[in-house]
mmCIF file with all atom_site columns, C-alpha atoms in Angstrom:
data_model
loop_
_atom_site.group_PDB
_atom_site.id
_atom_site.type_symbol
_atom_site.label_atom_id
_atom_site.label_alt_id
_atom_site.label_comp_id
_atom_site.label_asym_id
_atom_site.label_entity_id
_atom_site.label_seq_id
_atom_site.pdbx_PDB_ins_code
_atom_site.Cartn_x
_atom_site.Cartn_y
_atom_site.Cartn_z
_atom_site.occupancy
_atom_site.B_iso_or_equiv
_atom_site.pdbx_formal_charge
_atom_site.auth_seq_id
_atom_site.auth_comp_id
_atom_site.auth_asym_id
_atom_site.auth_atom_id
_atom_site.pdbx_PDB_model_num
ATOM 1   C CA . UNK C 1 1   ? -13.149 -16.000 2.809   1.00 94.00 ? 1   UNK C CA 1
ATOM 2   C CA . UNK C 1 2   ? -11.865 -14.896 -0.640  1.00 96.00 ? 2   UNK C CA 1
ATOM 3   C CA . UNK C 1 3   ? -8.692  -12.606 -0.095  1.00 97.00 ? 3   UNK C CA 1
ATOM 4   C CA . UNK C 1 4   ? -8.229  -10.251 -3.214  1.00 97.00 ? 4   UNK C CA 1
ATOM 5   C CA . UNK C 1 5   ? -4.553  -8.690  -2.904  1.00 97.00 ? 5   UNK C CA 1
ATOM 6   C CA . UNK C 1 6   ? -4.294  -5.144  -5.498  1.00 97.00 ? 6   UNK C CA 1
ATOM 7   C CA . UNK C 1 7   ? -1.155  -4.988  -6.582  1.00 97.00 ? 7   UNK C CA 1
ATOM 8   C CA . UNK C 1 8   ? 0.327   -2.156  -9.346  1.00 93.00 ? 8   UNK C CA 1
ATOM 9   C CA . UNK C 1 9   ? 2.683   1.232   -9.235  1.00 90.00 ? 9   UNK C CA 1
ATOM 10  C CA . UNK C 1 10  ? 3.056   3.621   -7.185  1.00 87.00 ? 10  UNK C CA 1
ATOM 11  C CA . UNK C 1 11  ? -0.357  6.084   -8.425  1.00 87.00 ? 11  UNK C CA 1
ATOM 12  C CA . UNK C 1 12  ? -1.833  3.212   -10.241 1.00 91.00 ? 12  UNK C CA 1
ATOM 13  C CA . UNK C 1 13  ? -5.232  4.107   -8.433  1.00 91.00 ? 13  UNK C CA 1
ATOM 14  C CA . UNK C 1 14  ? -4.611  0.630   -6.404  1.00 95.00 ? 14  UNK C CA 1
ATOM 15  C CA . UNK C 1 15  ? -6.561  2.177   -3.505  1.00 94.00 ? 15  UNK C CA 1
ATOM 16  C CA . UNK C 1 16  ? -9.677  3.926   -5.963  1.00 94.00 ? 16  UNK C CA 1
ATOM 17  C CA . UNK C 1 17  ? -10.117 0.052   -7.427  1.00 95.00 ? 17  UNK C CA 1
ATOM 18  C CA . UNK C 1 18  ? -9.773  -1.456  -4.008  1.00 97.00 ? 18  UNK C CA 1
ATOM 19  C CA . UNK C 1 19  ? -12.867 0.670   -2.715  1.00 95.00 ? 19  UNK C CA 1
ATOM 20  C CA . UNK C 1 20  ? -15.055 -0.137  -5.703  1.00 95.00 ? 20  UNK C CA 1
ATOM 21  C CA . UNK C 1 21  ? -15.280 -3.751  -5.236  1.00 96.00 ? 21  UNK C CA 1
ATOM 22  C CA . UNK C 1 22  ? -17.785 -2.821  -2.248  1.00 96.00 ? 22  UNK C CA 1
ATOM 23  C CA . UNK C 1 23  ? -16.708 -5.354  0.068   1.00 98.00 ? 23  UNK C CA 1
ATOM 24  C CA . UNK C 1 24  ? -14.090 -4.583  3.169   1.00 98.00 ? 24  UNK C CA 1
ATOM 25  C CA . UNK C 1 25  ? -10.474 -3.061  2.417   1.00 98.00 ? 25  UNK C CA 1
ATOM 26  C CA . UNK C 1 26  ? -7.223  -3.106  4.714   1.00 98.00 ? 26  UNK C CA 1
ATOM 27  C CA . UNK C 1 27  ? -5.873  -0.353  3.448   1.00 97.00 ? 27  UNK C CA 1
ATOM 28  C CA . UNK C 1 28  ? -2.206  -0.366  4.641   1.00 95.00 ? 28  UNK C CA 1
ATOM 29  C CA . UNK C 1 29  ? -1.302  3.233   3.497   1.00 93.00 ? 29  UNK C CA 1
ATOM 30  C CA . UNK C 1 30  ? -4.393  4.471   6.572   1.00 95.00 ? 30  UNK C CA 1
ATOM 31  C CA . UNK C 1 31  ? -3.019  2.420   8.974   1.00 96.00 ? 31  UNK C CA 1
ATOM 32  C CA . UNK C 1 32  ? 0.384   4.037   8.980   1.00 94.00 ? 32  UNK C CA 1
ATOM 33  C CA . UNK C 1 33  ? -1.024  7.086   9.144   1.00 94.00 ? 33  UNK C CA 1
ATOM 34  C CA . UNK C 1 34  ? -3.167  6.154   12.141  1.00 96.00 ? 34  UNK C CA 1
ATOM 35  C CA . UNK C 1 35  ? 0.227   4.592   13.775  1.00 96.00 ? 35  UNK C CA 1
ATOM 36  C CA . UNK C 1 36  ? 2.116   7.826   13.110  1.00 96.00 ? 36  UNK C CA 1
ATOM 37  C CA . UNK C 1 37  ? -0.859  9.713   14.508  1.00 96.00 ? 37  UNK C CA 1
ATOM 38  C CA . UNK C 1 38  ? -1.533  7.658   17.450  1.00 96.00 ? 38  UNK C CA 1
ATOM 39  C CA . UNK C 1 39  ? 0.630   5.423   18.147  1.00 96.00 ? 39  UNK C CA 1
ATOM 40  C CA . UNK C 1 40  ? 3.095   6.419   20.920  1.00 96.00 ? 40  UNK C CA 1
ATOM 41  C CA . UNK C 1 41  ? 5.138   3.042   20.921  1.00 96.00 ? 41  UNK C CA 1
ATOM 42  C CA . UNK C 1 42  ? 5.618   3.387   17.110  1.00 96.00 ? 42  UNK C CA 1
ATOM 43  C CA . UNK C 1 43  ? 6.939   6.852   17.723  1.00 96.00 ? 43  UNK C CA 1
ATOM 44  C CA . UNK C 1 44  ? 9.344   5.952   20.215  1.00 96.00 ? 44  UNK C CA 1
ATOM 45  C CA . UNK C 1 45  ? 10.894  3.296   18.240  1.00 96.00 ? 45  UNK C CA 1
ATOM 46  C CA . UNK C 1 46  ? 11.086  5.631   15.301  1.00 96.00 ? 46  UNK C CA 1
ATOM 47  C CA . UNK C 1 47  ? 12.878  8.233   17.774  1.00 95.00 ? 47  UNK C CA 1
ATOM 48  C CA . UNK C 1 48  ? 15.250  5.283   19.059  1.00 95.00 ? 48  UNK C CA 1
ATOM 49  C CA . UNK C 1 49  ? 16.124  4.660   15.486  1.00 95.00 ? 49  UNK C CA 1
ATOM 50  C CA . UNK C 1 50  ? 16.202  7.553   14.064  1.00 95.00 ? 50  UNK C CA 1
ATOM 51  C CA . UNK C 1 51  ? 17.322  10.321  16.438  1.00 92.00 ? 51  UNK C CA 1
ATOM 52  C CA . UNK C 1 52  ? 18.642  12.863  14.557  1.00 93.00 ? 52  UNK C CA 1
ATOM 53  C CA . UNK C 1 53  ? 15.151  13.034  12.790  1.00 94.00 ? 53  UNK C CA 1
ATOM 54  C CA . UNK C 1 54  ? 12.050  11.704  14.227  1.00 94.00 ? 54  UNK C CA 1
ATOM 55  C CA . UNK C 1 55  ? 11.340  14.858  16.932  1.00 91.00 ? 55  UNK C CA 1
ATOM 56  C CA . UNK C 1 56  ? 7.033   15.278  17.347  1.00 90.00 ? 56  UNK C CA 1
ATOM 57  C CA . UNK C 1 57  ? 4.649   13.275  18.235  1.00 95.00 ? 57  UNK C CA 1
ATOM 58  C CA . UNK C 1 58  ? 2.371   13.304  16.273  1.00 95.00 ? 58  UNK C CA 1
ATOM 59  C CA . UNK C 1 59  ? 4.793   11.622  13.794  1.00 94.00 ? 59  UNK C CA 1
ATOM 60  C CA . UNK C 1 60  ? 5.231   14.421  11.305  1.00 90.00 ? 60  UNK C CA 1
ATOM 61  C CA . UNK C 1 61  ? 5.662   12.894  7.514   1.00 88.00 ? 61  UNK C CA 1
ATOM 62  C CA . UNK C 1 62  ? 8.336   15.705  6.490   1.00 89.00 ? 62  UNK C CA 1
ATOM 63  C CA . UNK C 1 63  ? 10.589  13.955  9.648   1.00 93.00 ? 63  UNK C CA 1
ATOM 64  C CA . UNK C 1 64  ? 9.574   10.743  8.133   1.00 93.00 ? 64  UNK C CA 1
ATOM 65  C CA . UNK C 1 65  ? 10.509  12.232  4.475   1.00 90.00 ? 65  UNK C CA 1
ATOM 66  C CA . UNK C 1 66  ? 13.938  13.802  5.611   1.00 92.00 ? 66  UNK C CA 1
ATOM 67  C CA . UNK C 1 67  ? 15.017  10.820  7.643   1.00 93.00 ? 67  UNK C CA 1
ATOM 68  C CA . UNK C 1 68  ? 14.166  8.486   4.148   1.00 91.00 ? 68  UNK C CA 1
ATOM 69  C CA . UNK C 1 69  ? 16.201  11.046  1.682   1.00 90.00 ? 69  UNK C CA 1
ATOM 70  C CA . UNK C 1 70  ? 18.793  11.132  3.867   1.00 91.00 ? 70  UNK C CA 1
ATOM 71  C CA . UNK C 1 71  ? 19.866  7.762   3.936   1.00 85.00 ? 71  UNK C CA 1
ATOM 72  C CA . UNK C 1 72  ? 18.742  4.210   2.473   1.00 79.00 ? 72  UNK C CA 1
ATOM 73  C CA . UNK C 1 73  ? 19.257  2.473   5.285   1.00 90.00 ? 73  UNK C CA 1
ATOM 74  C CA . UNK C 1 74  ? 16.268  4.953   7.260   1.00 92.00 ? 74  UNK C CA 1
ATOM 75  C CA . UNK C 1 75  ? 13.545  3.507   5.255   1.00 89.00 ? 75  UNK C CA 1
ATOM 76  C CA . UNK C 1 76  ? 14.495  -0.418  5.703   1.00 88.00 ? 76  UNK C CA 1
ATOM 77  C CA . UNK C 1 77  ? 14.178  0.704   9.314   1.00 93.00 ? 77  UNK C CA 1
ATOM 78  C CA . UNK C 1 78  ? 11.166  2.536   8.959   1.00 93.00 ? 78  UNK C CA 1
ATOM 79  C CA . UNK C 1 79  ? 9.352   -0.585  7.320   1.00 89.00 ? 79  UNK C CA 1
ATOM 80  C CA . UNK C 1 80  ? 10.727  -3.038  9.821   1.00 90.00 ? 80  UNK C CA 1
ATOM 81  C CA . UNK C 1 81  ? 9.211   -1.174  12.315  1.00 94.00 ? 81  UNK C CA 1
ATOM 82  C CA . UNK C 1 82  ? 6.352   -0.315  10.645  1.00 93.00 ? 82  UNK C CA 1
ATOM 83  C CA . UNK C 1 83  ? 5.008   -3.103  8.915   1.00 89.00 ? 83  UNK C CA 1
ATOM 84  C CA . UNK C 1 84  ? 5.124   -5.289  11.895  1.00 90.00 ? 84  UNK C CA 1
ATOM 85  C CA . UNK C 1 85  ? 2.305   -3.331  13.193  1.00 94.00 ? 85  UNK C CA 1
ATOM 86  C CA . UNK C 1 86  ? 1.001   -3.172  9.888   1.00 94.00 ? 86  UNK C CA 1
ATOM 87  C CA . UNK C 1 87  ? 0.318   -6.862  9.893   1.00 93.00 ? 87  UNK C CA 1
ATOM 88  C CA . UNK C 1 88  ? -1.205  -7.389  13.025  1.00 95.00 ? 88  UNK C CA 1
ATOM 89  C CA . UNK C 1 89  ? -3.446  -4.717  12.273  1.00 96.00 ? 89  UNK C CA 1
ATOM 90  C CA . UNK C 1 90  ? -4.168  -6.852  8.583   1.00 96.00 ? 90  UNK C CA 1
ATOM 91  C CA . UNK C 1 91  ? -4.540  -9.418  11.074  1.00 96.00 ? 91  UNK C CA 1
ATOM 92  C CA . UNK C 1 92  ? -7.021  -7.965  13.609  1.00 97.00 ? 92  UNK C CA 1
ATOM 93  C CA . UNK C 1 93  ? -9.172  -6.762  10.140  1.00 98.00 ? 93  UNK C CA 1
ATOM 94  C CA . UNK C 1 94  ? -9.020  -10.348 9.006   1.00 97.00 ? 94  UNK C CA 1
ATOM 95  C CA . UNK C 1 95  ? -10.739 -12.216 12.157  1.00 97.00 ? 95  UNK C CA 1
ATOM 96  C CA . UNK C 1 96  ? -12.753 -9.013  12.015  1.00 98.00 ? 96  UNK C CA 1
ATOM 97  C CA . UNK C 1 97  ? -14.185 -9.848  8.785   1.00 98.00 ? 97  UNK C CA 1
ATOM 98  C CA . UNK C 1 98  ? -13.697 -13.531 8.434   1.00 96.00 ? 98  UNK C CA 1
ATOM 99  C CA . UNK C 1 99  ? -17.707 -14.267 7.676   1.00 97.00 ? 99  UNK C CA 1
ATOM 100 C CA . UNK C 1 100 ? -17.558 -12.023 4.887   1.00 97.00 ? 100 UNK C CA 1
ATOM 101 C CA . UNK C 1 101 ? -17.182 -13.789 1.332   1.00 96.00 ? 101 UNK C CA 1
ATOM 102 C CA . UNK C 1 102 ? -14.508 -11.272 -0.102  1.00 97.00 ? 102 UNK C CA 1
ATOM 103 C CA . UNK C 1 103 ? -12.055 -8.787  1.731   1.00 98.00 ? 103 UNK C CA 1
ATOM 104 C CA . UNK C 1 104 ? -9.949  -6.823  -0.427  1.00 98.00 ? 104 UNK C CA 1
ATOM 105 C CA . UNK C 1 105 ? -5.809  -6.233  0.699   1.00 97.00 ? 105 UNK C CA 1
ATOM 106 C CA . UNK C 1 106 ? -4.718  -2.886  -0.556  1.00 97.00 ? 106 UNK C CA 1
ATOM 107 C CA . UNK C 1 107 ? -1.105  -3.199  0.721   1.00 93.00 ? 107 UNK C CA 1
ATOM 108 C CA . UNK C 1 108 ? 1.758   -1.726  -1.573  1.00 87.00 ? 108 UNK C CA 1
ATOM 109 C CA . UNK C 1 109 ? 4.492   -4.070  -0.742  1.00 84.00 ? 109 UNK C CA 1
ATOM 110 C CA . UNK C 1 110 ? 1.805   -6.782  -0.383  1.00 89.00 ? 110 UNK C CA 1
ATOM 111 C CA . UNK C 1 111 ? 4.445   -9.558  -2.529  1.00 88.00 ? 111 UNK C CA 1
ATOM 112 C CA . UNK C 1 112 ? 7.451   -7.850  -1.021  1.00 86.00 ? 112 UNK C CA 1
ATOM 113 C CA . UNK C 1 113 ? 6.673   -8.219  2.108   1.00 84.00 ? 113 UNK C CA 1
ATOM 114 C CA . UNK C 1 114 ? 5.408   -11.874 1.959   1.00 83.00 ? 114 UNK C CA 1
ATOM 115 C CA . UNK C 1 115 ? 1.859   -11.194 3.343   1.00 85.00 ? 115 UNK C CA 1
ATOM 116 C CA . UNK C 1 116 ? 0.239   -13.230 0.461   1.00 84.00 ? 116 UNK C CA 1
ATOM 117 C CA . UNK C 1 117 ? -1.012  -16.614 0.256   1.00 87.00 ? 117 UNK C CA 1
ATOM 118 C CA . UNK C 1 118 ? -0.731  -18.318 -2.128  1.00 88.00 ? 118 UNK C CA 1
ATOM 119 C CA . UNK C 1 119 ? -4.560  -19.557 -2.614  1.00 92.00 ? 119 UNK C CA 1
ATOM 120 C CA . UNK C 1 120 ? -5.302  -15.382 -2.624  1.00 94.00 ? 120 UNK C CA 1
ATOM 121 C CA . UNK C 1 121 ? -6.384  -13.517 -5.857  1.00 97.00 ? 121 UNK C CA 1
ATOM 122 C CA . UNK C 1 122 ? -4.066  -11.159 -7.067  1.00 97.00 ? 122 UNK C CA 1
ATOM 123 C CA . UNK C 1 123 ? -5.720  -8.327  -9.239  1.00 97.00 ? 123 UNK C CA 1
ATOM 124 C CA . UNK C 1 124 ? -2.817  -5.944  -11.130 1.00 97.00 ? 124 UNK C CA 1
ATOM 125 C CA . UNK C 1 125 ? -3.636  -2.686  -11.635 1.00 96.00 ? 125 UNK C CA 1
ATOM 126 C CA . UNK C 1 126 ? -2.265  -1.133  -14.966 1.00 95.00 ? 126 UNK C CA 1
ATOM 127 C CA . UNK C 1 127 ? -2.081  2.316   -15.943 1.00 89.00 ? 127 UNK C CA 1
ATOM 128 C CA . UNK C 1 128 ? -0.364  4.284   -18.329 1.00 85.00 ? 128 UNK C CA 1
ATOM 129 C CA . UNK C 1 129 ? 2.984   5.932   -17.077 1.00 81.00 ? 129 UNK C CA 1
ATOM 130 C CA . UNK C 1 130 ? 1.965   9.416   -18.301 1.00 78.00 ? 130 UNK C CA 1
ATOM 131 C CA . UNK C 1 131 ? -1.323  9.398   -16.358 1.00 77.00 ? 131 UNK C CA 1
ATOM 132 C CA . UNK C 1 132 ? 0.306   7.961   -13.275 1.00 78.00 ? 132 UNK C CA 1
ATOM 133 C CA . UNK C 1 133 ? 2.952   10.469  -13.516 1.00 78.00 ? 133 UNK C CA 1
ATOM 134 C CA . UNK C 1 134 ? -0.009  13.599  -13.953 1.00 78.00 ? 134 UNK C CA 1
ATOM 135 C CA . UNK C 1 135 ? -1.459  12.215  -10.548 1.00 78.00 ? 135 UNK C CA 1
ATOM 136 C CA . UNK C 1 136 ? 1.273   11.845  -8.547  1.00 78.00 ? 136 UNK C CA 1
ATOM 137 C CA . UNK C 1 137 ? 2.433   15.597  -9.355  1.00 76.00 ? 137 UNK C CA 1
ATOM 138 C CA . UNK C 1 138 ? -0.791  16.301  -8.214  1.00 77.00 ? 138 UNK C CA 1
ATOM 139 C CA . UNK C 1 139 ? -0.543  15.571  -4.815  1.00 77.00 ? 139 UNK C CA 1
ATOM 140 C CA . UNK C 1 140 ? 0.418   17.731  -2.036  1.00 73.00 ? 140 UNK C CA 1
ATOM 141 C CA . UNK C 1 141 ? 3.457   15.896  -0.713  1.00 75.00 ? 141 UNK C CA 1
ATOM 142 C CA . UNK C 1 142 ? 4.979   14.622  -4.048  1.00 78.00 ? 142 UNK C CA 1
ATOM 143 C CA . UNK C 1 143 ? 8.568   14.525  -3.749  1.00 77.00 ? 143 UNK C CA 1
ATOM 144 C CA . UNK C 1 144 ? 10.451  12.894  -7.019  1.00 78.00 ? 144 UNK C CA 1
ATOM 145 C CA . UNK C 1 145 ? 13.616  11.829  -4.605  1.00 78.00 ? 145 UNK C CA 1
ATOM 146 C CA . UNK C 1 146 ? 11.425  9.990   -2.329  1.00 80.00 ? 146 UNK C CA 1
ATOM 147 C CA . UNK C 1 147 ? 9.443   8.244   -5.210  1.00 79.00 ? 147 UNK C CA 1
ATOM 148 C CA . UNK C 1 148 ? 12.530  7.001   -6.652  1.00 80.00 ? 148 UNK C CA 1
ATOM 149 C CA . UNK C 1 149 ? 13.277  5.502   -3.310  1.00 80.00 ? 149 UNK C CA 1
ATOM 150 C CA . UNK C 1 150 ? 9.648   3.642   -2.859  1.00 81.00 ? 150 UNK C CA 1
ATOM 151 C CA . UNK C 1 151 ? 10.080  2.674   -6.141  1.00 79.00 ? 151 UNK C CA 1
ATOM 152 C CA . UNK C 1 152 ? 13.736  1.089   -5.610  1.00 80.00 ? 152 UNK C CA 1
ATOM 153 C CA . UNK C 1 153 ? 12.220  -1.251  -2.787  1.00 80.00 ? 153 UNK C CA 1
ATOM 154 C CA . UNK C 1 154 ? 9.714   -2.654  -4.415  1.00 85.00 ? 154 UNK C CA 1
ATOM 155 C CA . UNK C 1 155 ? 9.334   -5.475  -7.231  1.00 88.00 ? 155 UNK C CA 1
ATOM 156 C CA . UNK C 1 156 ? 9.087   -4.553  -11.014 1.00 90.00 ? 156 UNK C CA 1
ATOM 157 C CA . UNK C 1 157 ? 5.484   -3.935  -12.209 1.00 90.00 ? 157 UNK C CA 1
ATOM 158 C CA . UNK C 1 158 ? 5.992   -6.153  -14.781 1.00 92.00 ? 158 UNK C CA 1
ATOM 159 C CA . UNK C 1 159 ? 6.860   -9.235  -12.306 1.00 94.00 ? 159 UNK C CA 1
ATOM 160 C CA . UNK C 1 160 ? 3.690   -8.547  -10.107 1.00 95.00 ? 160 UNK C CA 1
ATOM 161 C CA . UNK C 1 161 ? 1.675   -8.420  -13.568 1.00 95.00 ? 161 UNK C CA 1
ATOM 162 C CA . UNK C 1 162 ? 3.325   -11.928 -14.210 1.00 96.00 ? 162 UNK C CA 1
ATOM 163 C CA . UNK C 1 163 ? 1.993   -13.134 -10.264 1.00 95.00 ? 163 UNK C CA 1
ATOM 164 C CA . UNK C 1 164 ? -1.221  -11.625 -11.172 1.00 96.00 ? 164 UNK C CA 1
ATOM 165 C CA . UNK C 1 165 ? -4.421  -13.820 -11.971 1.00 96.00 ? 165 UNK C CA 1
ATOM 166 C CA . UNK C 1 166 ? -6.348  -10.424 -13.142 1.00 97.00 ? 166 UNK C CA 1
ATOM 167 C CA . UNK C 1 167 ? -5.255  -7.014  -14.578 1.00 96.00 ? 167 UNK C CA 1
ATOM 168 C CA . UNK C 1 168 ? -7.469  -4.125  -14.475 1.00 96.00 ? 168 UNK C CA 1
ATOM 169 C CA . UNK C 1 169 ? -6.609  -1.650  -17.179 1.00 93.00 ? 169 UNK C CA 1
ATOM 170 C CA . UNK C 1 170 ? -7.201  1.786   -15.000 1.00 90.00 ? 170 UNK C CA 1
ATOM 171 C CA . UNK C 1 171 ? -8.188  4.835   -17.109 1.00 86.00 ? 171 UNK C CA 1
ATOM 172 C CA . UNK C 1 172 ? -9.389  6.542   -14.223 1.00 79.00 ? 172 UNK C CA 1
ATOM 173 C CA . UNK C 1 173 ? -13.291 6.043   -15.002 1.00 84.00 ? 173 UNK C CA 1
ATOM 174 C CA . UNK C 1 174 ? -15.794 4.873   -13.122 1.00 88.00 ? 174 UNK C CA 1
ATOM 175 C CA . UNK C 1 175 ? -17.401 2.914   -15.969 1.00 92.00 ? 175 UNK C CA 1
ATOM 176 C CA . UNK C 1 176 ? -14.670 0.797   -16.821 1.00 91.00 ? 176 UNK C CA 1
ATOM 177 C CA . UNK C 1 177 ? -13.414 0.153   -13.175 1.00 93.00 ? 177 UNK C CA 1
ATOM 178 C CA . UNK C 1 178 ? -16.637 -1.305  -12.340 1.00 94.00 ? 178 UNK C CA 1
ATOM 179 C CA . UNK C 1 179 ? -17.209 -3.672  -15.190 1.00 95.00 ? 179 UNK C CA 1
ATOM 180 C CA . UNK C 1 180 ? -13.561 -5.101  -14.719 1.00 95.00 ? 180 UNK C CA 1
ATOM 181 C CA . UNK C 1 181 ? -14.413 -5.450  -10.993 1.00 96.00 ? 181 UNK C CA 1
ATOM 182 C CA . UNK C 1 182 ? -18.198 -7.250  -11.923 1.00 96.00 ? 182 UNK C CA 1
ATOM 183 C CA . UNK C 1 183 ? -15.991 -9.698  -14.612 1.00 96.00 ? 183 UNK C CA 1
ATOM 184 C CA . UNK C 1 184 ? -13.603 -10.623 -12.031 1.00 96.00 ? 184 UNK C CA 1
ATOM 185 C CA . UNK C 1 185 ? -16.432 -11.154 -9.200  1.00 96.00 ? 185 UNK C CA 1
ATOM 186 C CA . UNK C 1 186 ? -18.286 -13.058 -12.116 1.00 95.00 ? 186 UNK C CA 1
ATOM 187 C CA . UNK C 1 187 ? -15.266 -15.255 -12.408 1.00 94.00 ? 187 UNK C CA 1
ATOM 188 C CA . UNK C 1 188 ? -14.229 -15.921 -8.490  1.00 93.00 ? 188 UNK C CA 1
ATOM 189 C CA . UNK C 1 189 ? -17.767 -16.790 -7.462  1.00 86.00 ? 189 UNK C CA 1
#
């Protein structure tokens, strides 16, 4: 089994490229929502941790958002507790697909976090800072402070572009997405 790690910025479109390779995707973004939707051990380890903030069940993201602006040391916690699960769901998903020829790892803190091995693919995905920046306004829950932070705990674009084997220029078409994904298939296999 080929693992293909997409790596890039916050808004890049990792998780738009990671869906048009057409093969499976561990998309680590839907699994923490699913654990803060339904995962009652999850939420009471978030409520142990973070008292004064983490109230519903349901996990409610604006509890998860206050606790994070309030304090650095909330989101280190957050992720410790989080990405543990994270990775044995990755891991569950793995043995799941393990006859398939290529699953693709759409984890943002994929190289922080050590998941990677070091025989997987790493594709970068570059976009301009203007469009990225358009998107990210776009959506519903964009909150500048709480970028900032996401951004301060993870590596420098430039130094996962560097640990990359491929880089996908992302204008946000369909056309060019799919021809960078068929030259980098054409290349692997």
């Amino acid at each position: 089994m080929i693992k293909i790690g997409i790596l890039g910025d916050i808004g890049s479109g990792k998780s738009y490229i990671a869906k048009n390779f057409g093969y499976p995707v561990f998309n680590a973004d839907l699994e923490v929502s699913k654990l803060y939707k339904n995962d009652r051990k999850i939420f009471i380890k978030l409520k142990k941790n973070l008292r004064k903030y983490i109230y519903s069940f349901p996990i409610n993201k604006k509890e998860i958002s206050k606790a994070i602006l309030a304090n650095k040391s909330n989101l280190n916690k957050i992720v410790k507790i989080v990405h543990l699960e994270v990775r044995k769901k990755m891991n569950i998903f793995l043995r799941k697909n393990k006859n398939k020829k290529i699953v693709i790892l759409d984890i943002p803190l994929l190289l922080e976090n050590k998941i990677n091995k070091k025989k997987d693919i790493l594709v970068f995905v570059e976009s301009k800072k203007s469009d990225i920046f358009k998107r990210l306004k776009k959506r519903d829950n964009f909150n500048k402070q709480l970028f900032r932070k996401f951004k301060n705990i993870q590596l420098s674009p430039s130094y996962k572009k560097k640990k990359s084997k491929f880089i996908i220029k992302n204008d946000f078409s369909k056309k060019t997405v799919k021809k960078a994904i068929r030259n980098i298939i054409k290349e692997i296999i």
